[in-house]
Short mmCIF file of C-alpha atoms in Angstrom, two decimals:
data_model
loop_
_atom_site.label_atom_id
_atom_site.label_comp_id
_atom_site.label_asym_id
_atom_site.label_seq_id
_atom_site.Cartn_x
_atom_site.Cartn_y
_atom_site.Cartn_z
CA MET X 103 128.06 118.69 116.54
CA ASP X 104 129.85 115.72 117.86
CA THR X 105 127.41 113.24 116.80
CA LYS X 106 128.43 110.32 118.99
CA HIS X 107 127.80 112.45 122.44
CA ILE X 108 124.50 112.74 121.08
CA LYS X 109 121.94 112.23 124.28
CA ILE X 110 118.95 109.88 123.09
CA SER X 111 116.71 111.56 125.55
CA ASP X 112 116.85 114.85 123.27
CA PHE X 113 114.50 112.38 121.09
CA ASN X 114 111.97 111.56 123.42
CA TYR X 115 107.96 112.35 122.96
CA GLU X 116 105.01 111.15 124.35
CA LEU X 117 103.26 108.45 122.45
CA PRO X 118 99.93 107.12 123.28
CA ASP X 119 99.29 103.41 122.90
CA CYS X 120 95.44 104.03 121.51
CA ARG X 121 97.98 106.92 118.52
CA ILE X 122 99.80 103.36 117.21
CA ALA X 123 98.23 101.97 114.18
CA LYS X 124 97.08 97.64 115.50
CA PHE X 125 96.20 97.42 111.74
CA PRO X 126 96.29 99.25 108.27
CA LEU X 127 93.73 101.03 106.79
CA GLU X 128 91.44 99.15 104.39
CA GLU X 129 92.70 100.82 101.48
CA ARG X 130 96.82 101.37 101.67
CA ASP X 131 96.71 104.97 99.71
CA HIS X 132 93.98 106.16 101.92
CA SER X 133 96.24 106.79 104.72
CA LYS X 134 97.13 110.59 105.58
CA LEU X 135 100.02 112.57 104.22
CA LEU X 136 101.76 115.16 106.44
CA ILE X 137 103.66 117.37 103.91
CA TYR X 138 107.35 119.09 105.30
CA ASN X 139 108.06 121.44 102.75
CA HIS X 140 110.99 123.87 103.99
CA GLY X 141 109.59 124.29 107.53
CA SER X 142 105.77 124.42 106.64
CA LEU X 143 103.49 121.59 107.65
CA SER X 144 100.17 120.84 106.14
CA ASP X 145 98.40 117.13 105.26
CA ASP X 146 96.99 115.60 102.28
CA VAL X 147 95.64 112.01 101.78
CA PHE X 148 98.37 109.75 100.07
CA TYR X 149 97.08 109.12 96.86
CA ASN X 150 97.74 112.83 96.28
CA LEU X 151 101.66 112.09 96.83
CA PRO X 152 102.85 112.20 93.40
CA GLN X 153 101.41 116.23 92.98
CA TYR X 154 103.86 117.13 95.26
CA LEU X 155 107.09 116.01 93.60
CA PRO X 156 109.12 117.58 91.13
CA LYS X 157 108.52 115.92 87.56
CA ASN X 158 111.32 113.72 85.91
CA ALA X 159 112.74 113.56 89.69
CA LEU X 160 114.47 110.06 90.46
CA MET X 161 112.42 108.10 93.64
CA VAL X 162 114.19 104.90 95.09
CA PHE X 163 112.10 101.79 96.29
CA ASN X 164 113.50 99.10 98.50
CA ASN X 165 111.88 95.74 97.04
CA THR X 166 112.88 93.34 99.74
CA LYS X 167 110.46 90.83 100.73
CA VAL X 168 109.13 90.13 104.38
CA ILE X 169 110.26 86.25 104.87
CA GLN X 170 107.88 83.92 107.59
CA ALA X 171 110.84 83.64 109.78
CA ARG X 172 109.23 82.73 112.99
CA MET X 173 109.47 78.90 113.50
CA HIS X 174 107.79 77.04 116.40
CA PHE X 175 109.19 73.43 117.75
CA ARG X 176 107.91 71.70 120.33
CA LYS X 177 109.99 69.45 122.88
CA GLU X 178 109.10 65.79 124.20
CA THR X 179 108.60 67.82 127.47
CA GLY X 180 106.01 70.24 126.00
CA ALA X 181 108.41 73.20 126.14
CA LEU X 182 107.38 75.81 123.22
CA ILE X 183 110.94 76.86 121.29
CA GLU X 184 110.51 79.56 118.86
CA VAL X 185 113.33 80.25 116.28
CA PHE X 186 113.46 83.24 114.86
CA LEU X 187 115.38 83.39 111.67
CA MET X 188 117.78 85.99 111.52
CA GLU X 189 120.06 85.79 108.71
CA PRO X 190 121.67 83.11 106.50
CA ALA X 191 124.75 81.38 107.86
CA GLU X 192 125.47 78.90 105.41
CA PRO X 193 125.30 79.27 102.60
CA VAL X 194 125.35 83.36 103.24
CA ASP X 195 123.80 84.40 100.00
CA TYR X 196 120.01 84.80 100.52
CA GLU X 197 118.81 83.94 97.18
CA LEU X 198 121.47 80.46 97.23
CA MET X 199 119.52 79.92 100.67
CA PHE X 200 116.06 79.79 99.81
CA GLN X 201 116.63 77.46 96.87
CA THR X 202 118.24 74.73 99.35
CA THR X 203 117.54 71.43 99.64
CA GLY X 204 118.44 69.42 102.67
CA HIS X 205 120.05 71.00 104.91
CA CYS X 206 120.72 74.76 105.57
CA SER X 207 122.02 77.09 108.53
CA TRP X 208 120.42 80.45 110.02
CA LEU X 209 121.77 82.37 112.56
CA CYS X 210 118.50 82.82 115.00
CA MET X 211 117.29 84.56 117.68
CA ILE X 212 115.36 81.47 120.32
CA GLY X 213 112.41 82.15 122.41
CA ASN X 214 112.70 79.90 125.74
CA LEU X 215 116.32 79.03 125.21
CA LYS X 216 116.63 78.02 128.67
CA LYS X 217 114.40 74.88 127.91
CA TRP X 218 116.91 74.36 124.74
CA LYS X 219 120.38 73.02 126.23
CA ASP X 220 120.87 70.24 123.66
CA GLY X 221 119.31 67.66 121.16
CA SER X 222 117.35 68.66 118.46
CA LEU X 223 113.99 69.55 117.65
CA LYS X 224 111.43 67.89 115.12
CA ARG X 225 108.29 68.66 113.69
CA ASP X 226 106.23 66.83 110.88
CA PHE X 227 104.62 68.53 108.52
CA GLU X 228 103.29 67.96 104.24
CA ILE X 229 104.05 70.13 101.41
CA LYS X 230 102.67 69.55 98.26
CA ASP X 231 101.41 66.52 99.57
CA GLN X 232 104.72 64.64 100.42
CA LYS X 233 105.71 64.06 104.19
CA LEU X 234 108.55 65.85 105.68
CA THR X 235 110.27 66.00 109.10
CA LEU X 236 112.20 69.30 109.62
CA THR X 237 114.89 68.89 112.72
CA ALA X 238 116.50 72.21 114.24
CA THR X 239 119.82 71.57 116.12
CA LEU X 240 121.37 74.20 117.92
CA ASN X 241 125.33 74.40 116.98
CA ARG X 242 126.81 75.81 120.48
CA ASP X 243 130.87 75.61 118.99
CA GLU X 244 129.47 77.61 115.21
CA SER X 245 127.35 79.75 117.62
CA GLU X 246 130.49 81.05 120.01
CA HIS X 247 132.83 80.81 116.62
CA SER X 248 130.71 83.49 115.34
CA GLY X 249 130.42 85.80 117.86
CA THR X 250 126.71 87.01 117.24
CA GLY X 251 126.15 87.95 120.44
CA THR X 252 121.96 86.91 121.28
CA ASN X 253 122.27 84.86 117.49
CA TYR X 254 122.55 81.22 117.60
CA TRP X 255 124.06 79.22 114.85
CA VAL X 256 120.93 76.81 114.04
CA ASP X 257 121.49 73.67 111.29
CA PHE X 258 118.27 72.92 109.54
CA ASP X 259 118.14 69.49 108.29
CA TRP X 260 114.93 68.13 106.14
CA ASP X 261 114.41 64.44 104.50
CA ASN X 262 112.73 65.29 101.39
CA ASP X 263 115.36 66.76 98.42
CA ASN X 264 112.40 67.88 96.34
CA ILE X 265 111.77 70.69 98.39
CA ASN X 266 113.56 74.07 99.27
CA PHE X 267 113.81 76.05 102.58
CA ALA X 268 111.64 78.72 100.55
CA ASP X 269 108.63 75.88 100.31
CA ILE X 270 109.21 74.82 104.18
CA LEU X 271 108.95 78.77 105.37
CA GLU X 272 105.91 79.37 103.22
CA THR X 273 104.66 76.05 105.08
CA VAL X 274 105.60 76.27 108.80
CA GLY X 275 106.78 79.74 109.04
CA GLU X 276 104.78 82.89 110.58
CA LEU X 277 105.39 86.44 109.58
CA PRO X 278 106.91 88.60 111.91
CA ILE X 279 105.04 91.32 112.60
CA PRO X 280 106.50 94.60 114.90
CA PRO X 281 106.60 93.90 118.95
CA TYR X 282 104.96 96.66 119.19
CA LEU X 283 101.85 95.63 118.04
CA ASN X 284 101.06 93.61 120.56
CA ARG X 285 99.17 90.78 118.82
CA GLU X 286 99.62 87.97 116.87
CA THR X 287 100.10 87.08 113.25
CA GLN X 288 96.90 86.81 111.07
CA GLU X 289 96.37 85.52 107.83
CA SER X 290 95.67 89.14 106.20
CA ASP X 291 99.14 90.46 107.63
CA LYS X 292 100.79 88.08 104.97
CA THR X 293 99.52 90.84 102.10
CA THR X 294 99.07 93.87 104.06
CA TYR X 295 103.02 93.74 105.69
CA GLN X 296 104.26 93.49 102.32
CA THR X 297 105.04 96.18 99.43
CA VAL X 298 102.84 96.10 96.22
CA TYR X 299 106.39 95.61 94.76
CA SER X 300 108.09 93.14 97.20
CA LYS X 301 110.19 91.00 95.32
CA ILE X 302 113.49 89.61 96.41
CA LYS X 303 112.99 87.60 99.87
CA GLY X 304 115.50 87.88 102.70
CA SER X 305 113.93 90.62 105.47
CA VAL X 306 112.41 90.19 108.63
CA ALA X 307 110.55 93.51 109.33
CA ALA X 308 108.94 95.76 106.36
CA PRO X 309 110.33 99.05 104.73
CA THR X 310 107.08 100.22 106.21
CA ALA X 311 106.99 103.70 104.06
CA GLY X 312 106.27 101.50 100.94
CA LEU X 313 103.20 100.04 102.60
CA HIS X 314 101.06 103.40 101.68
CA PHE X 315 101.86 102.84 97.80
CA THR X 316 99.42 101.16 95.71
CA ASP X 317 99.44 100.10 91.76
CA ARG X 318 96.89 103.45 91.22
CA VAL X 319 99.84 105.39 93.10
CA LEU X 320 102.92 104.11 91.23
CA ASN X 321 100.92 104.73 87.78
CA ALA X 322 100.21 108.25 88.69
CA LEU X 323 103.97 108.85 89.62
CA ASP X 324 104.53 107.32 85.84
CA GLU X 325 102.20 109.83 84.37
CA HIS X 326 103.75 112.26 86.62
CA GLY X 327 107.16 111.64 84.65
CA ILE X 328 108.87 109.94 88.11
CA ASP X 329 111.85 108.01 87.42
CA ARG X 330 111.12 105.01 89.49
CA GLU X 331 113.71 102.54 90.24
CA GLU X 332 114.79 99.95 92.97
CA VAL X 333 117.23 98.63 95.45
CA THR X 334 117.48 95.88 97.79
CA LEU X 335 117.88 96.07 101.86
CA HIS X 336 116.92 93.29 103.77
CA VAL X 337 115.70 94.94 107.26
CA GLY X 338 116.84 93.00 109.88
CA ALA X 339 115.39 93.19 113.89
CA GLY X 340 117.98 95.71 114.88
CA THR X 341 115.68 98.09 113.11
CA PHE X 342 113.49 97.60 116.59
CA LYS X 343 116.17 97.60 119.13
CA PRO X 344 116.10 100.26 120.65
CA VAL X 345 118.55 102.80 122.05
CA LYS X 346 119.60 101.39 125.39
CA SER X 347 122.99 103.89 126.25
CA GLU X 348 122.63 107.20 127.12
CA GLU X 349 124.43 108.69 124.37
CA ILE X 350 124.44 107.09 120.92
CA ASP X 351 128.39 106.32 121.39
CA GLY X 352 127.33 103.00 122.97
CA HIS X 353 124.68 101.95 120.69
CA GLU X 354 125.65 99.36 118.08
CA MET X 355 123.93 99.15 114.37
CA HIS X 356 123.06 95.93 113.07
CA THR X 357 124.60 94.94 109.69
CA GLU X 358 122.42 94.71 106.69
CA TYR X 359 122.98 93.11 103.53
CA ILE X 360 122.38 95.37 100.58
CA VAL X 361 121.82 94.74 96.68
CA VAL X 362 122.12 97.52 93.66
CA HIS X 363 122.52 96.67 90.10
CA ARG X 364 124.59 98.41 88.21
CA HIS X 365 121.25 100.12 85.40
CA SER X 366 120.29 101.84 89.16
CA LEU X 367 123.60 103.21 89.91
CA VAL X 368 123.85 104.43 85.66
CA LYS X 369 119.93 105.63 86.74
CA LEU X 370 121.44 107.01 90.03
CA VAL X 371 124.64 109.36 87.92
CA ASN X 372 122.53 110.58 84.99
CA HIS X 373 120.18 112.10 87.61
CA GLU X 374 123.44 113.79 89.23
CA CYS X 375 122.68 111.62 92.09
CA ASN X 376 119.54 113.21 93.64
CA ALA X 377 117.44 111.01 94.72
CA ILE X 378 113.50 110.87 96.44
CA ALA X 379 113.70 108.02 98.85
CA VAL X 380 110.70 105.98 99.75
CA GLY X 381 111.76 105.20 103.24
CA THR X 382 114.90 104.73 106.43
CA THR X 383 115.75 101.77 103.92
CA SER X 384 116.48 103.24 100.94
CA VAL X 385 117.89 106.45 102.30
CA ARG X 386 120.46 103.72 104.00
CA THR X 387 121.57 102.13 101.15
CA LEU X 388 121.62 105.02 99.21
CA GLU X 389 123.83 106.88 101.32
CA SER X 390 125.73 104.00 102.05
CA LEU X 391 126.73 103.90 98.30
CA TYR X 392 128.17 107.18 98.70
CA TYR X 393 130.73 106.03 101.35
CA ILE X 394 131.54 102.80 99.09
CA GLY X 395 132.68 104.98 96.05
CA VAL X 396 135.01 106.56 98.35
CA LYS X 397 136.62 103.38 99.80
CA LEU X 398 137.16 102.41 95.79
CA ALA X 399 138.88 106.12 95.15
CA THR X 400 141.66 104.72 97.28
CA ASN X 401 140.99 101.02 96.81
CA SER X 402 139.75 100.10 93.20
CA ASP X 403 140.43 96.43 94.07
CA ALA X 404 138.62 96.02 97.21
CA THR X 405 136.36 93.08 97.60
CA GLU X 406 132.77 93.06 98.39
CA GLU X 407 133.34 92.42 102.21
CA GLU X 408 135.89 95.41 102.22
CA LEU X 409 133.43 97.50 100.81
CA HIS X 410 131.39 97.14 104.06
CA VAL X 411 130.43 100.18 105.49
CA ASN X 412 130.89 101.10 109.47
CA GLN X 413 128.75 102.57 111.54
CA TRP X 414 130.87 105.49 112.35
CA GLU X 415 132.40 106.09 109.10
CA PRO X 416 130.81 108.94 107.61
CA TYR X 417 131.37 110.80 110.73
CA ASP X 418 135.54 109.89 110.45
CA ASN X 419 137.99 112.53 110.51
CA GLY X 420 141.14 110.21 109.21
CA ARG X 421 142.10 109.45 105.99
CA ASP X 422 138.48 108.23 104.40
CA GLY X 423 137.45 111.45 106.00
CA LYS X 424 139.51 113.34 104.53
CA ILE X 425 138.82 111.85 100.68
CA ALA X 426 135.30 112.08 100.65
CA GLU X 427 135.68 116.03 101.25
CA GLY X 428 137.21 116.01 97.98
CA ILE X 429 134.79 113.52 96.05
CA SER X 430 131.17 113.79 94.54
CA PRO X 431 128.53 111.75 94.82
CA VAL X 432 128.39 111.46 91.21
CA GLU X 433 132.16 110.26 91.17
CA ALA X 434 131.43 108.51 94.43
CA ILE X 435 128.97 106.65 91.90
CA GLN X 436 131.08 106.08 89.12
CA ASN X 437 133.68 104.63 90.69
CA ILE X 438 131.05 101.73 91.75
CA ILE X 439 129.83 101.22 88.31
CA ASP X 440 133.64 101.08 87.25
CA TRP X 441 134.61 98.12 90.18
CA LEU X 442 131.27 96.29 88.86
CA ASP X 443 132.76 96.31 85.14
CA ARG X 444 136.27 95.78 85.89
CA CYS X 445 134.86 92.82 88.19
CA GLY X 446 132.35 91.40 85.23
CA VAL X 447 129.75 91.72 87.40
CA GLU X 448 125.93 93.48 87.10
CA ALA X 449 125.10 94.07 90.92
CA LEU X 450 127.09 95.05 93.89
CA HIS X 451 126.66 93.18 96.95
CA SER X 452 127.31 94.51 100.25
CA SER X 453 126.21 95.69 103.72
CA THR X 454 125.92 98.76 105.75
CA GLN X 455 126.09 99.44 109.56
CA ILE X 456 125.67 103.29 108.29
CA ILE X 457 123.87 105.34 111.40
CA ILE X 458 122.39 108.64 110.15
CA ALA X 459 121.91 111.39 113.23
CA PRO X 460 122.40 115.21 113.55
CA GLY X 461 125.40 115.75 112.19
CA TYR X 462 125.69 114.02 109.47
CA GLU X 463 125.33 115.75 105.53
CA TYR X 464 123.15 113.80 102.84
CA LYS X 465 125.02 112.93 99.89
CA ILE X 466 122.43 111.78 97.73
CA VAL X 467 118.86 111.35 99.47
CA LYS X 468 116.88 115.10 98.60
CA MET X 469 113.42 114.02 99.67
CA LEU X 470 112.50 111.12 102.11
CA VAL X 471 108.83 109.74 101.88
CA THR X 472 108.54 107.94 105.83
CA ASN X 473 106.45 106.43 108.45
CA PHE X 474 105.93 108.30 112.19
CA HIS X 475 108.65 106.78 114.08
CA GLN X 476 109.30 105.39 117.91
CA PRO X 477 110.69 108.01 120.44
CA GLN X 478 114.63 107.25 121.22
CA SER X 479 114.90 105.53 117.81
CA THR X 480 117.58 105.34 115.31
CA LEU X 481 115.46 105.79 112.99
CA LEU X 482 113.95 109.57 114.70
CA LEU X 483 117.71 110.48 114.85
CA LEU X 484 117.93 109.70 110.55
CA VAL X 485 114.84 111.97 110.17
CA SER X 486 116.18 114.63 112.93
CA ALA X 487 119.63 114.86 110.56
CA PHE X 488 117.00 115.18 107.37
CA VAL X 489 115.23 118.29 108.41
CA LYS X 490 118.03 119.65 110.47
CA GLY X 491 116.81 119.19 113.91
CA ASP X 492 113.11 120.42 113.26
CA TRP X 493 111.45 116.66 113.91
CA LYS X 494 109.79 118.26 117.06
CA SER X 495 107.49 120.55 114.73
CA ILE X 496 106.56 117.40 112.68
CA TYR X 497 105.38 115.04 115.32
CA ASP X 498 103.77 117.90 117.02
CA TYR X 499 101.82 117.92 114.04
CA ALA X 500 101.29 114.49 113.86
CA LEU X 501 100.08 114.05 117.21
CA GLY X 502 97.85 116.74 116.68
CA HIS X 503 96.23 115.81 113.38
CA ASP X 504 95.21 112.51 114.12
CA PHE X 505 98.46 110.99 112.41
CA ARG X 506 98.59 107.21 112.98
CA PHE X 507 102.14 106.27 114.06
CA LEU X 508 104.76 103.69 113.17
CA SER X 509 104.74 100.92 110.92
CA TYR X 510 100.72 100.40 110.00
CA GLY X 511 100.16 103.86 110.21
CA ASP X 512 100.27 107.11 108.06
CA SER X 513 103.20 108.75 106.43
CA SER X 514 104.96 111.88 105.79
CA LEU X 515 106.65 113.61 103.17
CA LEU X 516 109.65 115.52 103.81
CA ILE X 517 111.11 118.39 101.93
CA PRO X 518 113.99 119.80 103.96
#
């Protein structure tokens, strides 16, 4: 199959607005669960998920945490400017960024940009009974230099070194909920739009397959003998970016940042690199790991930047593609473990632009827990590749059995 020439119109379906869940259920593990098992379809309730999984399997979760990435400033003219944090610019490390005091820079999407031609925006507020002035300055020179398209470099400065940037976001930032919910963020979203196991701040969208899990379900997984492991992929707003080109060759995937610890890689090898992925973000992380390991087969001294997985790398018939044919997933992951040991570090920090679409051969993910995705989206392409093109029967079943769709909707367990 020529993946690059797939027509996105072949992945369209009618999704009535009434089927998009605007709010979550009161009890998150009471959502419906569609089970696709080698082509057969049935449904259940999410809290029964463990009984459908093989004992002693490895299940991988994305532990990223959604940040309150949306900030509003009002100009002296009265114009309201929205600054939406997309990714750290200085410092680039997420952990360091949230600990910064006094100054930092982000690449941001700007709402009402035409009203912010020059000058700084200011906002006064209090944190921990301390007064603070936050200044945002649009750095057009850095924006052009960074070449980030619709994202702009914004410098943030504040006049209190006792307050870090994480404190500021907690106070004045708003949680960004998906645009298709067509409503304002509510206080309840701060809890319901986070997974119960979220830990590492950095995402601007939740890994929504994980929203169904509760402590009760996690305990049931443990009792069932499921080995749980976590990775981190910070979800960008690009996850909502529609495919506007006729063929997917014209769609540029956004870069997402991943962190995987050595002990997680060892666990993967111990399970012969067979994993159940919770959500498409875990899929992209796990499958990217394989191609990172392939790079290390020929360049054992690669830098973290050189380990970035490009969009079309898995489909490349060039040199790396031929090398990949001879490397097993276990060998690839072992290459990463060996590289970490040589570098004397405990975690891989890298990035990926991988696009998973029909024609892709999964290397590590054997079962997938995922929600129901938008028509003509790259996430639907990923699902189609996983179930070998049988996505329509799954979505027809879901539409015909009152499943709720998208971020706050119901879930599915896919076993191809």
